Short mmCIF file of C-alpha atoms in Angstrom, two decimals:
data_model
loop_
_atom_site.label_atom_id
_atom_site.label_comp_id
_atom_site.label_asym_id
_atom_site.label_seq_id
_atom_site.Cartn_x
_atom_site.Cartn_y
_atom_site.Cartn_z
CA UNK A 1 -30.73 26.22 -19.09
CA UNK A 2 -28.61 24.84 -16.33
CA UNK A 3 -30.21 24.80 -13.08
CA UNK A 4 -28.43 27.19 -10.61
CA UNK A 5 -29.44 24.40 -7.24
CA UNK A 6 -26.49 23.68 -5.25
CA UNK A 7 -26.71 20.06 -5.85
CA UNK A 8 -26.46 20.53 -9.36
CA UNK A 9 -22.56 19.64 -10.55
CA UNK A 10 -24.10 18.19 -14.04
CA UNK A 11 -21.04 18.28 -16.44
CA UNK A 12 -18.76 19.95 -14.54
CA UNK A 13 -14.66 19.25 -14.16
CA UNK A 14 -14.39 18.09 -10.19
CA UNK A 15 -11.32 16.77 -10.17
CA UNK A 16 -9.65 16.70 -6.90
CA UNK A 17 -12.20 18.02 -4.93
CA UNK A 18 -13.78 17.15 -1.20
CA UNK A 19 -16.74 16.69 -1.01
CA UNK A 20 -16.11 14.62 2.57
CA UNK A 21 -18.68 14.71 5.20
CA UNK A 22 -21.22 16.82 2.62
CA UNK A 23 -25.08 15.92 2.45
CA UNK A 24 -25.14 15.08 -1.27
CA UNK A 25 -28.97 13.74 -1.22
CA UNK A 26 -30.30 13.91 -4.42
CA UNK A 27 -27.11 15.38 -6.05
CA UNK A 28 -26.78 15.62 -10.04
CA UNK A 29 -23.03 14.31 -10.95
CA UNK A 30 -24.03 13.03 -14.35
CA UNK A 31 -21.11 13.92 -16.57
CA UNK A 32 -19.28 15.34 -14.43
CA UNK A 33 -14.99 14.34 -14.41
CA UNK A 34 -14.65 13.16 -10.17
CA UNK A 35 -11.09 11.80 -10.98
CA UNK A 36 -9.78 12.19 -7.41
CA UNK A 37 -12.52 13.43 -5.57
CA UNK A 38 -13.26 12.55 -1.57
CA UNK A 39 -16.56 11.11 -0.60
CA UNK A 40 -15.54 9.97 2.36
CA UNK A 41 -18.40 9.82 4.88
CA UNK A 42 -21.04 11.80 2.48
CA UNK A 43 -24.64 10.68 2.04
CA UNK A 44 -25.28 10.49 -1.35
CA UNK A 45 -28.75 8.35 -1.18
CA UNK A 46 -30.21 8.93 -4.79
CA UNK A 47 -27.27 10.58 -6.31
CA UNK A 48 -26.99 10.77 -10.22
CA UNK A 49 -23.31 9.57 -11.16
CA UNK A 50 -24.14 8.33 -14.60
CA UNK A 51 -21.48 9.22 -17.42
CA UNK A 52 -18.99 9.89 -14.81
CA UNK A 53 -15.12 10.24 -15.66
CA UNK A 54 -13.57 8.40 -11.94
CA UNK A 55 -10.72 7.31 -11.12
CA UNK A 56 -7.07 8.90 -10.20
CA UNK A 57 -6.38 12.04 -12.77
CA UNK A 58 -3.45 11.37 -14.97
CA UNK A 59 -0.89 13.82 -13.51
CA UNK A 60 -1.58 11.83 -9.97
CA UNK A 61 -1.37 8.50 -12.01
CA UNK A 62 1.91 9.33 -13.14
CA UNK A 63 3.13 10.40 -10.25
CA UNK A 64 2.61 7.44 -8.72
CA UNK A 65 3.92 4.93 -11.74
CA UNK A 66 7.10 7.01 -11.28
CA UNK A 67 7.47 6.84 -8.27
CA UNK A 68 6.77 3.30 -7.71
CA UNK A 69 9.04 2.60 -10.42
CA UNK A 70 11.72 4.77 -9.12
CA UNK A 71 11.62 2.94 -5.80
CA UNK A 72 11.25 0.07 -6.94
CA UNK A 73 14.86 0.72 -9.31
CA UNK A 74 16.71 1.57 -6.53
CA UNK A 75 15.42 -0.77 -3.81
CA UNK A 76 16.26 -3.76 -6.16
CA UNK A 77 19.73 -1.82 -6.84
CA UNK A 78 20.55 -1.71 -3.38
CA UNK A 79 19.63 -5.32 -2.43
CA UNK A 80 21.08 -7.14 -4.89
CA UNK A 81 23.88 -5.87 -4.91
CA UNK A 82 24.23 -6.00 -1.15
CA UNK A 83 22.82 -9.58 -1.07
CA UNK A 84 25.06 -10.65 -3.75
CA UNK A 85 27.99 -9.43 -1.85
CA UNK A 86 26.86 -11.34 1.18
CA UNK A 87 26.72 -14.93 -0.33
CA UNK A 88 29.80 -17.32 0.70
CA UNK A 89 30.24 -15.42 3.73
CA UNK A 90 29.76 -16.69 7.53
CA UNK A 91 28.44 -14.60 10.38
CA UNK A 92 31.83 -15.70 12.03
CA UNK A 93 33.69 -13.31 9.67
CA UNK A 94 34.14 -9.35 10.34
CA UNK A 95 30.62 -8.71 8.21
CA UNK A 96 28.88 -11.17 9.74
CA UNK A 97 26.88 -8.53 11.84
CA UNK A 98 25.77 -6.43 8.50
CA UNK A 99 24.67 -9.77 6.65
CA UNK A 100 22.37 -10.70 10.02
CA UNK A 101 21.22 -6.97 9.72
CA UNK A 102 20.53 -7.08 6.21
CA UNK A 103 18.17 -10.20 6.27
CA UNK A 104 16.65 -8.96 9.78
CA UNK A 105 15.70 -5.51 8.01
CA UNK A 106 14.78 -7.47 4.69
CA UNK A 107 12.55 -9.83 6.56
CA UNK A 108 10.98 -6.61 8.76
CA UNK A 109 10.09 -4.85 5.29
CA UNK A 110 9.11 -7.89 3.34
CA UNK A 111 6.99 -9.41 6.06
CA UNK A 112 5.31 -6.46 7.75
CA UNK A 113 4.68 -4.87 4.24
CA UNK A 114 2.55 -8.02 3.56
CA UNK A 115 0.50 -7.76 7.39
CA UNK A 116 -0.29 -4.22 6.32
CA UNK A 117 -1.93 -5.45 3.32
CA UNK A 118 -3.70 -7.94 4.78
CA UNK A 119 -4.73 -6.20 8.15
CA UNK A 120 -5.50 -2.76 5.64
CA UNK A 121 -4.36 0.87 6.75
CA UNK A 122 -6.98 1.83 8.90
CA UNK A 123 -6.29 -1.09 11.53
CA UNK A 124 -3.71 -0.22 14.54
CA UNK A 125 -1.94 -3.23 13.49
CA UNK A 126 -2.08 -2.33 9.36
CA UNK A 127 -0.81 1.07 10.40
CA UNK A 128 1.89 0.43 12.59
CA UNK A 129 2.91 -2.44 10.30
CA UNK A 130 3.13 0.64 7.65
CA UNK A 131 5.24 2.14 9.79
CA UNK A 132 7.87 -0.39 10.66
CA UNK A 133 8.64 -1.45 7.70
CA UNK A 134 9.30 2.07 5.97
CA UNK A 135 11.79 2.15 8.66
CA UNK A 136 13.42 -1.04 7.85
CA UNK A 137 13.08 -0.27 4.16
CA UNK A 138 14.79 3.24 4.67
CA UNK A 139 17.25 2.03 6.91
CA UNK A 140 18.74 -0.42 3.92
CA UNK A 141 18.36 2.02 1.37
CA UNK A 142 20.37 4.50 3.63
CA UNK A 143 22.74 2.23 4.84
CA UNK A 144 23.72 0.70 1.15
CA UNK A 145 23.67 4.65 -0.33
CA UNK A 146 25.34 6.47 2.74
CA UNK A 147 27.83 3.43 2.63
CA UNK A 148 28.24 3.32 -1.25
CA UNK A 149 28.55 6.97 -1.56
CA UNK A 150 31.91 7.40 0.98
CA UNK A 151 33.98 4.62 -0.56
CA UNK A 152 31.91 1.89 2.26
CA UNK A 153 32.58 3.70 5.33
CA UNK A 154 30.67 1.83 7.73
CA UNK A 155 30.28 5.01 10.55
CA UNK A 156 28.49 7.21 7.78
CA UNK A 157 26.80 4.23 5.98
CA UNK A 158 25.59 3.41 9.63
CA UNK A 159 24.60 7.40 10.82
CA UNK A 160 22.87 7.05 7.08
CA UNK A 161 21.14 4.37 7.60
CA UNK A 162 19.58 5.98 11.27
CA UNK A 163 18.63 9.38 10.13
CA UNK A 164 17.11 7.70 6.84
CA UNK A 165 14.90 4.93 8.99
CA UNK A 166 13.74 8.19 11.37
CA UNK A 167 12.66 10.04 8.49
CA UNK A 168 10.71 7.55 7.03
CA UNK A 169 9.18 6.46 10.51
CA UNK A 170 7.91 10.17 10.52
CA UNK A 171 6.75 10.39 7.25
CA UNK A 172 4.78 6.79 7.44
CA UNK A 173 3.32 7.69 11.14
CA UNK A 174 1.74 10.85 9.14
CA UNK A 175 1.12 9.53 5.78
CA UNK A 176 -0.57 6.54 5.69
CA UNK A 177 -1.43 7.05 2.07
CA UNK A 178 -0.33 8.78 -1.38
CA UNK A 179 3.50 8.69 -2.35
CA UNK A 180 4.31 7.56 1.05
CA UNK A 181 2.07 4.32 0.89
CA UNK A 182 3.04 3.42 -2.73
CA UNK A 183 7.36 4.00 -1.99
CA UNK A 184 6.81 1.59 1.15
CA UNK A 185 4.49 -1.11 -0.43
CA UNK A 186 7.00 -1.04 -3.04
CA UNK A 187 9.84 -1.34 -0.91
CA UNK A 188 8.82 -3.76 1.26
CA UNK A 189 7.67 -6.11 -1.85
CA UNK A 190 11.15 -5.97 -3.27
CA UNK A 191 12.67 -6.45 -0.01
CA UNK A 192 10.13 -9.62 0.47
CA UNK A 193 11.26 -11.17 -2.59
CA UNK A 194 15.33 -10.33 -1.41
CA UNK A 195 14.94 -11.85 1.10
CA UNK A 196 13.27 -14.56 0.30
CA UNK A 197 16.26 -14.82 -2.26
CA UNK A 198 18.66 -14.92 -0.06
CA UNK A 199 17.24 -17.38 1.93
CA UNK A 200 16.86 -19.92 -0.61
CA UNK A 201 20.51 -18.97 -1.66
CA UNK A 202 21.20 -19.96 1.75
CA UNK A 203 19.16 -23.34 1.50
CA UNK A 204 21.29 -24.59 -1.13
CA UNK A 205 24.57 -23.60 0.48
CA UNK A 206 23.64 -25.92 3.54
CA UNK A 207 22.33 -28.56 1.01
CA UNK A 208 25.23 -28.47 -1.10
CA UNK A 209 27.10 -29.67 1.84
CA UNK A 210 25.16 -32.12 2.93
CA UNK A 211 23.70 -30.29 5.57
CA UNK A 212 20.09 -31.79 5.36
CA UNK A 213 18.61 -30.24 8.23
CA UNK A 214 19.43 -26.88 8.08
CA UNK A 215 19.16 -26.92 4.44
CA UNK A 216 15.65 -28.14 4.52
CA UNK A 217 14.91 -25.62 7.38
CA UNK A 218 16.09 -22.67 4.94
CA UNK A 219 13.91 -24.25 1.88
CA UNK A 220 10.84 -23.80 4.10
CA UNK A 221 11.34 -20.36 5.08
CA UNK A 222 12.23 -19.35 1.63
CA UNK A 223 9.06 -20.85 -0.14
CA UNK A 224 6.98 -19.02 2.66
CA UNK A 225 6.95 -15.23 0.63
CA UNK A 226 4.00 -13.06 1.48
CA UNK A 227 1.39 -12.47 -1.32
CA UNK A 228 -0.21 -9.13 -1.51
CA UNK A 229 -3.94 -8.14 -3.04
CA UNK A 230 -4.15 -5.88 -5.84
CA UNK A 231 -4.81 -2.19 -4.34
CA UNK A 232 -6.79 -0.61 -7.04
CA UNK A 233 -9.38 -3.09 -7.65
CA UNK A 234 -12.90 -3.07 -5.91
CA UNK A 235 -16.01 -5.59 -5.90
CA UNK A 236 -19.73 -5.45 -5.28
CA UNK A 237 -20.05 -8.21 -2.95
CA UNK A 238 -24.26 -7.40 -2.39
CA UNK A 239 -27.01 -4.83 -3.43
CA UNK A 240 -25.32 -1.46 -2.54
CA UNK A 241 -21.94 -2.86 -1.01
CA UNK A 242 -18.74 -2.16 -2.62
CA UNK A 243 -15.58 -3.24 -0.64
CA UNK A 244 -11.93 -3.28 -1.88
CA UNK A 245 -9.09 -5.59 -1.97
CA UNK A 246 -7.90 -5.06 1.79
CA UNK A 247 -11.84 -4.75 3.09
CA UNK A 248 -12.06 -1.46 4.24
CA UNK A 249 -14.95 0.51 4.00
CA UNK A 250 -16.25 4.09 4.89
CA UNK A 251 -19.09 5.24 6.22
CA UNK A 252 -20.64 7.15 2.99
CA UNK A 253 -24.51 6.61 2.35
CA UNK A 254 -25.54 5.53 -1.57
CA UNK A 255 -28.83 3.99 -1.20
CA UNK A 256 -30.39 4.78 -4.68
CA UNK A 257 -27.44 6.59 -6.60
CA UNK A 258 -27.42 5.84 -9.84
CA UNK A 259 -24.75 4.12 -12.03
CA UNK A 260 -22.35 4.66 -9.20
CA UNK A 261 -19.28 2.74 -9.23
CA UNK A 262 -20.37 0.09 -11.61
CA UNK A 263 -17.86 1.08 -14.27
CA UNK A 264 -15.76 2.93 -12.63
CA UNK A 265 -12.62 2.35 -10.04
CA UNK A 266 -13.67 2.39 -6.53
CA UNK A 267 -11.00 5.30 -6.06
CA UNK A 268 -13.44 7.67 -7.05
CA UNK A 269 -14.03 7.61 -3.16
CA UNK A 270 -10.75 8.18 -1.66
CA UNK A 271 -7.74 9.84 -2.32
CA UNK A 272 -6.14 6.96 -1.30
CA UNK A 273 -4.63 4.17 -2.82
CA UNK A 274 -6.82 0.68 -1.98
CA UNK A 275 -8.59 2.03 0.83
CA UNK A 276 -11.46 2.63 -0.92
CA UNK A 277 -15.15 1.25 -0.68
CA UNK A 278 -18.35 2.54 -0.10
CA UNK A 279 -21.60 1.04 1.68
CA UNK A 280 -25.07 2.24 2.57
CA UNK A 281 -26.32 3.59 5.62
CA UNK A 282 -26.51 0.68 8.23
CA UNK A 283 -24.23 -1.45 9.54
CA UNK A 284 -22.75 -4.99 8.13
CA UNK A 285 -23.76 -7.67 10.14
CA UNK A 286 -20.61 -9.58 10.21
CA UNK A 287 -22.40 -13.10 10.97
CA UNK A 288 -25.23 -13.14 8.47
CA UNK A 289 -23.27 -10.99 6.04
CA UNK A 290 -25.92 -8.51 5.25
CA UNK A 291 -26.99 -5.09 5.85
CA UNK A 292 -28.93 -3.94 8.96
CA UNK A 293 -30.40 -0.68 7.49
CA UNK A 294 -31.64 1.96 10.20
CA UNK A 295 -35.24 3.22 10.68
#
């Protein structure tokens, strides 16, 4: 007979639920499906999490595959084409100004895209990186749309482009994770790799010439593309520490759970994407690299 204590969740379907800020001492998860679930600053010293199901459930994985792939689609639509149409032109000619805009905004997107990864989104600096470059990514997207849509009229593909890049500075300022972190991350990797396209397109223009100097100046900046971290792995770097790929951590206590997170994907604590890790209840000591557990 199933024992009626609150702590009891044996074999139970959990999916999407909070358990953030909870005292889960002692809980019984053993079987239980926690695809989704928030952890996020619980204590869960001796906690039973063996046969869990963890991870991100399979409506919310497809979500996000479609709409990464959907921004992805029409991110590399709109930059191609636009960088395509900018090559053999001069920034002495009429479009000159929208060909400096367009690698300006790529190289904001591309560039700032890769400091939020590496900075993570719970740093000022990862999060305002976020930020900025959803509004450079949404400007281009709204400028190349609003613009292709009305037969290239520049006003509209310009008004576009501003209510677009405000949109998406609201909507990254208060969604720093979900649909809005995967459509910028995506984004801003395409627009990386544009950009660092057009620059090497660039490179050999000036070479081509015989322009050494510049052209050697434009081969350096177009080897330097960012790399980014894989968001949705995780690693036990000592006894009881689990970090992620951008290093973040929260403050949930699992001295003694069983079986947690050593088959699983370090999602399980976070509805986030890549922001997940868990450690016990101390603090890291950043020189000696280990745990200072308190009394």
């Amino acid at each position: 007979m199933a024992s009626s204590s609150p702590l009891n969740f044996a074999n139970q379907a959990l999916r999407n639920r909070s358990f953030k800020g909870r005292n889960l001492n002692g809980a019984d998860f053993s079987g239980c499906d926690i695809r989704g679930c928030d952890f996020s600053y619980a204590l869960l010293q001796d906690a039973n999490f063996e046969r869990v199901k963890a991870g991100q459930t399979p409506k919310r994985f497809t979500t996000l595959v479609v709409v990464a792939v959907v921004v992805a689609v029409l991110t590399a639509d709109a930059l191609s084409r636009m960088i395509f149409g900018s090559l053999g032109r001069t920034l002495e000619q009429p479009a000159g100004s929208y060909i400096l805009a367009l690698g300006i905004s790529m190289a904001i997107a591309g560039g700032l895209c890769a400091c939020r990864v590496m900075t993570g989104t719970k740093s000022m600096v990862g999060r305002v990186a976020m930020i900025v470059s959803g509004t450079a990514s949404g400007a281009l997207l709204g400028f190349f749309y609003g613009g292709s849509t009305t037969n290239n009229n520049p006003q509209i593909a310009i008004a576009t482009a501003v209510i677009v890049a405000v949109v998406m500075a609201i909507a990254t300022f208060r969604f720093q994770r979900g649909l809005v972190a995967v459509a910028v991350a995506v984004a801003g990797a395409v627009a990386g790799y544009g950009f660092a396209f057009l620059v090497g397109a660039i490179a050999i223009a000036f070479l081509s010439v015989q322009q050494l100097v510049w052209g050697l100046i434009w081969s350096i900046l177009s080897y330097g593309k960012e790399t980014e971290k894989p968001c949705f792995c995780g690693r036990r770097t000592q006894r009881g520490l689990y970090r992620s790929a951008n290093k973040t951590y929260i403050n949930a206590d699992i001295n003694g759970s069983y079986n947690i997170l050593r088959k699983v994907f370090p999602t399980v604590f976070n509805r986030g994407i890549g922001d997940i890790a868990v450690r016990p209840h101390g603090k890291l000591n950043p020189l000696l690299g280990k745990f200072v557990h308190k009394n």
